[in-house]
PDB file of C-alpha atoms in Angstrom:
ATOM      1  CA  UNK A 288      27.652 175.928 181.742  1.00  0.00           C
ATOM      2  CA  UNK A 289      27.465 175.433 177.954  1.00  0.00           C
ATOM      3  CA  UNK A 290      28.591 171.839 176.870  1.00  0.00           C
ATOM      4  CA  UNK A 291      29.927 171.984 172.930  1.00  0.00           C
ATOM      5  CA  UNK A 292      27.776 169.369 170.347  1.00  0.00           C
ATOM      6  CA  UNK A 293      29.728 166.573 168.827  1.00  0.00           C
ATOM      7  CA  UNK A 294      28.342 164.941 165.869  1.00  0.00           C
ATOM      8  CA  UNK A 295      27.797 161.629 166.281  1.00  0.00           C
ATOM      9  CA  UNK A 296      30.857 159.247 165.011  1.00  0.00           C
ATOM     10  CA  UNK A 297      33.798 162.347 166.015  1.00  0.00           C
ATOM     11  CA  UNK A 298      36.615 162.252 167.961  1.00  0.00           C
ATOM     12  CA  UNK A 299      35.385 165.742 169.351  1.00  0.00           C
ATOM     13  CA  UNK A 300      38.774 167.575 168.339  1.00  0.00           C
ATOM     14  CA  UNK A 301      41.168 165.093 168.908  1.00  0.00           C
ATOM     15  CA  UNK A 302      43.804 163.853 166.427  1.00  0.00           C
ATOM     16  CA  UNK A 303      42.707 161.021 164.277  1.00  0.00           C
ATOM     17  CA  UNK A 304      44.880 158.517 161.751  1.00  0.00           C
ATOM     18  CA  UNK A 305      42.791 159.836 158.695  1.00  0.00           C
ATOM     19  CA  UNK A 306      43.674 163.676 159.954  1.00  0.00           C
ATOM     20  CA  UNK A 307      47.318 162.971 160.246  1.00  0.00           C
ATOM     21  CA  UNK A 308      47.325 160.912 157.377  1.00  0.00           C
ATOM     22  CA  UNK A 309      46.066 163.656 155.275  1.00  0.00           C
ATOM     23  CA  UNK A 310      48.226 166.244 156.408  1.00  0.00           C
ATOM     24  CA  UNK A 311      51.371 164.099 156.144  1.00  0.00           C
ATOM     25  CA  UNK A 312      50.431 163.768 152.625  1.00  0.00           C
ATOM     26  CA  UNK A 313      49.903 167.505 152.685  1.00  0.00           C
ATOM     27  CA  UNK A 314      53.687 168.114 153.878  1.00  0.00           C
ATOM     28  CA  UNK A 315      54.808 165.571 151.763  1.00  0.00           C
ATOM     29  CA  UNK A 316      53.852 166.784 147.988  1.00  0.00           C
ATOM     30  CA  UNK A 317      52.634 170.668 147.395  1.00  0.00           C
ATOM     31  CA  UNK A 318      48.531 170.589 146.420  1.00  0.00           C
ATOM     32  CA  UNK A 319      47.772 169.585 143.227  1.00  0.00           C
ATOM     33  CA  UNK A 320      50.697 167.640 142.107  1.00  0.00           C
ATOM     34  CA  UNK A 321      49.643 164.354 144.231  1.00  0.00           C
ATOM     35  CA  UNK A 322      47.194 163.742 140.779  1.00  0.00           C
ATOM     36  CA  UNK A 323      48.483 167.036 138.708  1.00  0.00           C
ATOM     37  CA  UNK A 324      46.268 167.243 135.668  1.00  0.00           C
ATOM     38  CA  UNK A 325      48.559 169.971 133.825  1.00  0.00           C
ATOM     39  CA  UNK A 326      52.144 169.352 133.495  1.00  0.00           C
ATOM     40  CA  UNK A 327      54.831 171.839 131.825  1.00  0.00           C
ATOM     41  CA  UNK A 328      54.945 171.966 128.224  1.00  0.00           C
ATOM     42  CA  UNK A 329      58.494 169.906 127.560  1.00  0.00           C
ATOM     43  CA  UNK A 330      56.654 166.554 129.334  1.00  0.00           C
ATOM     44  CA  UNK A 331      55.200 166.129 125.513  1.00  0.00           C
ATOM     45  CA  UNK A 332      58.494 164.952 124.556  1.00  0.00           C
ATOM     46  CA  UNK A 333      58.643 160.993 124.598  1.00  0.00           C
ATOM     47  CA  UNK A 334      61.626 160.596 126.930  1.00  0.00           C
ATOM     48  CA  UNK A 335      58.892 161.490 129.541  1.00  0.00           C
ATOM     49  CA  UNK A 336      56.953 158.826 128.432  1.00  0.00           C
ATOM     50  CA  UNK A 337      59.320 155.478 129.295  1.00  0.00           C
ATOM     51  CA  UNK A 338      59.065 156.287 133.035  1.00  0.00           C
ATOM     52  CA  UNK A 339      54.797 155.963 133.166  1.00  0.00           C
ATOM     53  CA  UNK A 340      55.457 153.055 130.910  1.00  0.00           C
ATOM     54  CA  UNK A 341      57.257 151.145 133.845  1.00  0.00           C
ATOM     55  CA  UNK A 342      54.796 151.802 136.049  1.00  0.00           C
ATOM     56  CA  UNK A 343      52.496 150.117 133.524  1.00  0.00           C
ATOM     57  CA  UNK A 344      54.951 147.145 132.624  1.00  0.00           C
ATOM     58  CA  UNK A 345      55.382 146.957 136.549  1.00  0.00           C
ATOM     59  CA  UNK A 346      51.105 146.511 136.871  1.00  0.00           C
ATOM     60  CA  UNK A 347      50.674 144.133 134.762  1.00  0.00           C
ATOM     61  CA  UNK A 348      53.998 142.279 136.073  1.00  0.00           C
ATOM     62  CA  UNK A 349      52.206 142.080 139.259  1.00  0.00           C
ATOM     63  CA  UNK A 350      48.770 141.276 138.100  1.00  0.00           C
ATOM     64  CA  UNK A 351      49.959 137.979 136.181  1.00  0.00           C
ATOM     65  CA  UNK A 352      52.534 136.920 138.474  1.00  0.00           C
ATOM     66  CA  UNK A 353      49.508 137.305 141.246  1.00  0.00           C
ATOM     67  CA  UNK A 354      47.671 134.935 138.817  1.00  0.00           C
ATOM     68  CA  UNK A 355      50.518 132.317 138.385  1.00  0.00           C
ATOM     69  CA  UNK A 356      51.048 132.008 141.966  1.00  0.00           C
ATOM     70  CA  UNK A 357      47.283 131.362 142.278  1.00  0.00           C
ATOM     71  CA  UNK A 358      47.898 128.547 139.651  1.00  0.00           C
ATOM     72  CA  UNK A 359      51.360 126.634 141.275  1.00  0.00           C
ATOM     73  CA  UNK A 360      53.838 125.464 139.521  1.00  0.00           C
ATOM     74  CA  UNK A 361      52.350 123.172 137.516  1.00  0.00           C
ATOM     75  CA  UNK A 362      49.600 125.574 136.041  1.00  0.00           C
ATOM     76  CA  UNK A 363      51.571 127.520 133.426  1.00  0.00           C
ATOM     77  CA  UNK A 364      53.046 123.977 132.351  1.00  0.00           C
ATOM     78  CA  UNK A 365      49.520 122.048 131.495  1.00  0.00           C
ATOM     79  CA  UNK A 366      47.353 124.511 130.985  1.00  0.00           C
ATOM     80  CA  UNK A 367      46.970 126.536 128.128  1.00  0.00           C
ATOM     81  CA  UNK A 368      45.872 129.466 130.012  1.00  0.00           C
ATOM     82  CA  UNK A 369      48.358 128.884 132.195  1.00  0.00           C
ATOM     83  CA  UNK A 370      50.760 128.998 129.658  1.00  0.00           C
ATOM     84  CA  UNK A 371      49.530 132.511 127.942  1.00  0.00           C
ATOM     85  CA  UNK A 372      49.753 134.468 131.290  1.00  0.00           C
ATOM     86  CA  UNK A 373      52.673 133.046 131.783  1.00  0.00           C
ATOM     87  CA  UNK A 374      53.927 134.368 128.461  1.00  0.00           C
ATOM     88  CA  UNK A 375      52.298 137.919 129.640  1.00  0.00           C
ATOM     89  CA  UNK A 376      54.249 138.027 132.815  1.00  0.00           C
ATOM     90  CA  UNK A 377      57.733 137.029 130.692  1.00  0.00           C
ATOM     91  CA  UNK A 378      57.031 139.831 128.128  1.00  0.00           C
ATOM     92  CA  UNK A 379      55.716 142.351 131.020  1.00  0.00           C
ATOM     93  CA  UNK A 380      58.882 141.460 132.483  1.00  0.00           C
ATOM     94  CA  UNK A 381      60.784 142.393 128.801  1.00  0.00           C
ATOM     95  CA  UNK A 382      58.992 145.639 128.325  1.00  0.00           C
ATOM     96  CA  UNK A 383      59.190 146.858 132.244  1.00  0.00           C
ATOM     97  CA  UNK A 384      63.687 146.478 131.595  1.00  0.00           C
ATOM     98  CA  UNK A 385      63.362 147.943 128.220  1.00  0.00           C
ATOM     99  CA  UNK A 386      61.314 150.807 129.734  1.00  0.00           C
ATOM    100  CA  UNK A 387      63.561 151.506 132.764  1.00  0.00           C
ATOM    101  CA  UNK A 388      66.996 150.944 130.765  1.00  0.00           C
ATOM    102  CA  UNK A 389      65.448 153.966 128.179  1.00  0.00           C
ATOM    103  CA  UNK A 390      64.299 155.596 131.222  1.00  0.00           C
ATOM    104  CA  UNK A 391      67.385 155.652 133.192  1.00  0.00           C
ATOM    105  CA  UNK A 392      69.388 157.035 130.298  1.00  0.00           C
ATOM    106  CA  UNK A 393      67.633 159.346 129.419  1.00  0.00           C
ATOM    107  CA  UNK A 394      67.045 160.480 132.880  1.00  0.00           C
ATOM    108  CA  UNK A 395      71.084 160.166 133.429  1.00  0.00           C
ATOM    109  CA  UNK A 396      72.382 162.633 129.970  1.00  0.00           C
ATOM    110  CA  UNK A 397      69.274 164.491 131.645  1.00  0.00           C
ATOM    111  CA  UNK A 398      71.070 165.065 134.910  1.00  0.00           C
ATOM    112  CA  UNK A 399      67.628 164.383 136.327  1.00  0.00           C
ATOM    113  CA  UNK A 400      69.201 164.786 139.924  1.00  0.00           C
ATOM    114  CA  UNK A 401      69.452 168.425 139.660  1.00  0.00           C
ATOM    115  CA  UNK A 402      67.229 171.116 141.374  1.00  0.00           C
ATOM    116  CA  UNK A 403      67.458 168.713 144.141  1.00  0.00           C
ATOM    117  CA  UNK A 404      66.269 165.210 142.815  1.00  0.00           C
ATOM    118  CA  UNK A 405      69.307 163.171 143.849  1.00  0.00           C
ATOM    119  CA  UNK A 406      66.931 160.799 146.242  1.00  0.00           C
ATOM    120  CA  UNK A 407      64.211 160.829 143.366  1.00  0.00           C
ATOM    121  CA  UNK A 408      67.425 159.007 140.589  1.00  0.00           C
ATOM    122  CA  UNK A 409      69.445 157.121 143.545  1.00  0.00           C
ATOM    123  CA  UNK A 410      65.726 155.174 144.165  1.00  0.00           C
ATOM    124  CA  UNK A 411      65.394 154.679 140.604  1.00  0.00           C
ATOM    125  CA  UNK A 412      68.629 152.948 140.667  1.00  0.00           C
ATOM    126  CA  UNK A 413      67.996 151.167 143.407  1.00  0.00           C
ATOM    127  CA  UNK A 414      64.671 150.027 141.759  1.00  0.00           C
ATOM    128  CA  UNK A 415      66.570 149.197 138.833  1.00  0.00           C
ATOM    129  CA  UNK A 416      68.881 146.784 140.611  1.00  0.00           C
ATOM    130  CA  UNK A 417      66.149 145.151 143.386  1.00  0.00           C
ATOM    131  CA  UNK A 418      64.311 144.086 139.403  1.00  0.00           C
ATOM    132  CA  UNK A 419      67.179 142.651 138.398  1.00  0.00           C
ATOM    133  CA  UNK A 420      67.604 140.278 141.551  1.00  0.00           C
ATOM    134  CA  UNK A 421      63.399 139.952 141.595  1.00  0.00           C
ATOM    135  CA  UNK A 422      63.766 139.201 137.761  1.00  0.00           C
ATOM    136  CA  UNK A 423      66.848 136.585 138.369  1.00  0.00           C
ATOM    137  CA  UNK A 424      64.825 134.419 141.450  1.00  0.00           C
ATOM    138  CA  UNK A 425      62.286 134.338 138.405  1.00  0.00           C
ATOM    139  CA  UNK A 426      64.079 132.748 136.232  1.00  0.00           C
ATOM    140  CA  UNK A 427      65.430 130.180 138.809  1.00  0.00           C
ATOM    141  CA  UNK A 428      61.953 129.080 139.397  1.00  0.00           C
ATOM    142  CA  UNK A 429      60.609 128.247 135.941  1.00  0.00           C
ATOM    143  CA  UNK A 430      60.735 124.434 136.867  1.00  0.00           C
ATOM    144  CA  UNK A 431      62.635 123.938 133.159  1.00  0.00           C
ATOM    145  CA  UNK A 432      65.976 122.894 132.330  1.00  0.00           C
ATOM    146  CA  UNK A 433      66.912 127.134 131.764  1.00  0.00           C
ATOM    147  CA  UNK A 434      65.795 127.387 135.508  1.00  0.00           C
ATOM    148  CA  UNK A 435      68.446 124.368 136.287  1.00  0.00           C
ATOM    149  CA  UNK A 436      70.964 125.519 134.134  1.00  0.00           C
ATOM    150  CA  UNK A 437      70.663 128.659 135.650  1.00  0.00           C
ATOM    151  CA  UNK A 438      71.242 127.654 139.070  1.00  0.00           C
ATOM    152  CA  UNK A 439      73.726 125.656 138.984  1.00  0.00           C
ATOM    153  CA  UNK A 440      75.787 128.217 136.480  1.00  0.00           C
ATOM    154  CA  UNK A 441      75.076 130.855 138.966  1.00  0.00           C
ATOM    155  CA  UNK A 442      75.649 128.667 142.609  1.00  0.00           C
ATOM    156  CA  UNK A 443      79.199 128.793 141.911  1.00  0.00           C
ATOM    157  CA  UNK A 444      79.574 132.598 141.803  1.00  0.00           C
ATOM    158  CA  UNK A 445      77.779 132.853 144.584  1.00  0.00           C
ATOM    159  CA  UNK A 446      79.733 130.416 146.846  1.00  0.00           C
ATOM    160  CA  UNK A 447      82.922 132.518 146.061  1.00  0.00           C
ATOM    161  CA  UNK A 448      81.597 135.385 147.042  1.00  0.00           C
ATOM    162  CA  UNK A 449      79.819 133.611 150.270  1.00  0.00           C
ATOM    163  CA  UNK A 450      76.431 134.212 150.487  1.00  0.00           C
ATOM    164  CA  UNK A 451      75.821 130.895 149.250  1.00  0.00           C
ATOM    165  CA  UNK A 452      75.262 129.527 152.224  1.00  0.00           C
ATOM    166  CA  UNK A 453      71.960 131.904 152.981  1.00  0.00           C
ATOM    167  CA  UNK A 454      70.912 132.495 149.139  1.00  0.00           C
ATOM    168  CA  UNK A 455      71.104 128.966 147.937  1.00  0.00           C
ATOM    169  CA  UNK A 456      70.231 129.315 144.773  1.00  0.00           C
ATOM    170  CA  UNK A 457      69.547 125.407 143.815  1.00  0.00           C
ATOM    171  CA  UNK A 458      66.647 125.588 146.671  1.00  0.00           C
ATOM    172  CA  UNK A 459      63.500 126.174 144.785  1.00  0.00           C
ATOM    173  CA  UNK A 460      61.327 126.585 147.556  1.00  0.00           C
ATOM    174  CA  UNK A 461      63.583 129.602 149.111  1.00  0.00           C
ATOM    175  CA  UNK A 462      63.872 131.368 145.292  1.00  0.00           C
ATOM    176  CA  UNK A 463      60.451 131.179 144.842  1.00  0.00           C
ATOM    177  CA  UNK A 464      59.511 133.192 147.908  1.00  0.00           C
ATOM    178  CA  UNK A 465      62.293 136.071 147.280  1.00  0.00           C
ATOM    179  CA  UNK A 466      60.838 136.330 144.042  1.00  0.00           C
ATOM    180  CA  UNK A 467      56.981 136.503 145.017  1.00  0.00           C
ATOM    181  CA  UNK A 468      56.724 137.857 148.172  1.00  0.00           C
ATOM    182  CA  UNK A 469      60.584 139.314 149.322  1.00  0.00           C
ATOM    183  CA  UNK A 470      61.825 141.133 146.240  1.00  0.00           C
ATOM    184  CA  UNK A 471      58.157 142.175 144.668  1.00  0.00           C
ATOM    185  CA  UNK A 472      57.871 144.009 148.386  1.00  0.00           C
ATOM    186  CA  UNK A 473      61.051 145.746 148.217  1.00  0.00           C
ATOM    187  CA  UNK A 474      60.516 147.020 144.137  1.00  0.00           C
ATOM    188  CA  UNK A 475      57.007 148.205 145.143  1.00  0.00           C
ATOM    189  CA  UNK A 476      58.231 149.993 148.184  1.00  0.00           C
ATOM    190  CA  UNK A 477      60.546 151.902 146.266  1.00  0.00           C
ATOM    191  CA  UNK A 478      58.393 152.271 143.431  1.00  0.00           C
ATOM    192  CA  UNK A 479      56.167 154.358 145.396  1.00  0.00           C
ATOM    193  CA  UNK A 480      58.782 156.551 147.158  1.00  0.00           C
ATOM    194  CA  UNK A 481      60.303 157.036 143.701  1.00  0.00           C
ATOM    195  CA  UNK A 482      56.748 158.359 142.589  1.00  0.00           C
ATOM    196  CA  UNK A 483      56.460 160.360 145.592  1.00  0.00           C
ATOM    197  CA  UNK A 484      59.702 162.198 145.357  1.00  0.00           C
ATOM    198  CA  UNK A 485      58.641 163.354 141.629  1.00  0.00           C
ATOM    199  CA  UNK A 486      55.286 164.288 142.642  1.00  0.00           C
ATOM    200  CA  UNK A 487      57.247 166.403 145.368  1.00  0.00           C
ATOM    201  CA  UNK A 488      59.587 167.347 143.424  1.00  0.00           C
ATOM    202  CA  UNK A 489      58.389 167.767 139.833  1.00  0.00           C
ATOM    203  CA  UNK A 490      58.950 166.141 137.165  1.00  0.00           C
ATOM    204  CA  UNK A 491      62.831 167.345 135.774  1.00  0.00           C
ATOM    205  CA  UNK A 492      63.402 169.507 133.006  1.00  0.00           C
ATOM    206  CA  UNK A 493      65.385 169.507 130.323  1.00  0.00           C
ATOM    207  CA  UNK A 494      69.050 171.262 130.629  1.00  0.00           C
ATOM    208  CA  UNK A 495      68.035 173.881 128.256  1.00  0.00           C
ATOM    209  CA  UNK A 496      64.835 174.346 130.125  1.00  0.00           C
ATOM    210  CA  UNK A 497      66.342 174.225 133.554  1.00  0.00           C
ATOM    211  CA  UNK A 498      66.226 178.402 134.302  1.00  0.00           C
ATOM    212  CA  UNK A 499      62.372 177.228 134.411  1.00  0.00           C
ATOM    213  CA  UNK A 500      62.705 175.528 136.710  1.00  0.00           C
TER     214      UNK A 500
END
């Protein structure tokens, strides 16, 4: 009775995380679009452009808040470094919204849910609105009179609409963690599944264009 060789390291047939892995990827987005190097000719226009750009605003977003929480509070205070990657992640923060605003639009007179993208815009959106609270729990923990000014301006429209009492907005401590660890998670997760669906999908034509598609 024969006995069949198994190289050394193998599972000898059976079903391994890096198999399945790969072939849920597989069934996820058709082969070669998960890094396409060709895209159709109307991506030249710069409307396509704003969307990569808040994926780059979004990096560098990370990267410096990253380095400011490494720092603490008082870091981008004191130092001088501290202060210019502070300034980095404020004006990462400015370009990312101006991005995703042009982005949005354009994707909206676009009607960039069509040919079956309505999950790829409704996570856009909801990308668009997790920033918003990640960029708002930012500003309440600048440890500056804005930050205070802030809070208590907003602590009062929160109250009447009661979540107050859970999202207490003059608690430092409990802002500063929905804005680096909470909030970041949730825009990142999304992020990616937003990337995902257009990889799946394909990036959406124009109107004119759409009998291409």
């Amino acid at each position: 009775m024969s006995r069949a060789t198994v190289a050394p390291g193998t599972s000898g047939g059976h079903d391994t995380w890096t198999r399945a892995l790969r072939e849920r990827i597989e069934r996820t987005v058709p082969p070669g679009q998960a890094l396409p190097d060709r895209q159709p000719v109307y991506v030249a226009s710069w409307i396509y452009v704003f969307g990569v750009a808040t994926l780059a605003a979004l990096f560098v977003v990370v990267v410096t808040g990253g380095l400011l929480a490494l720092g603490g509070f008082e870091w981008w205070h004191v130092s001088s470094l501290g202060r210019f990657v502070n300034s980095l992640h404020l004006w990462s923060v400015e370009l990312f919204f101006a991005a995703m605003v042009i982005h949005l639009w354009g994707k909206f007179w676009m009607a960039a849910w069509r040919g079956g993208r309505a999950l790829t815009w409704m996570t856009g959106v909801v990308a668009f609105l997790a920033s918003i609270g990640t960029a708002f729990t930012g500003y309440l923990t600048q440890t500056n009179f804005d930050s205070q000014w802030i809070s208590t301006q907003a602590k009062d429209g929160l109250n009447a609409v009661g979540i107050g009492a859970w999202f207490n907005v003059l608690n430092p401590g409990q802002m500063l963690l929905w804005h680096v660890v909470l909030l970041p998670f949730a825009v990142g997760l999304i992020a990616v599944l937003h990337v995902v669906l257009v990889r799946r999908h394909g990036v959406v034509p124009p109107i004119e264009a759409d009998g291409e598609d």
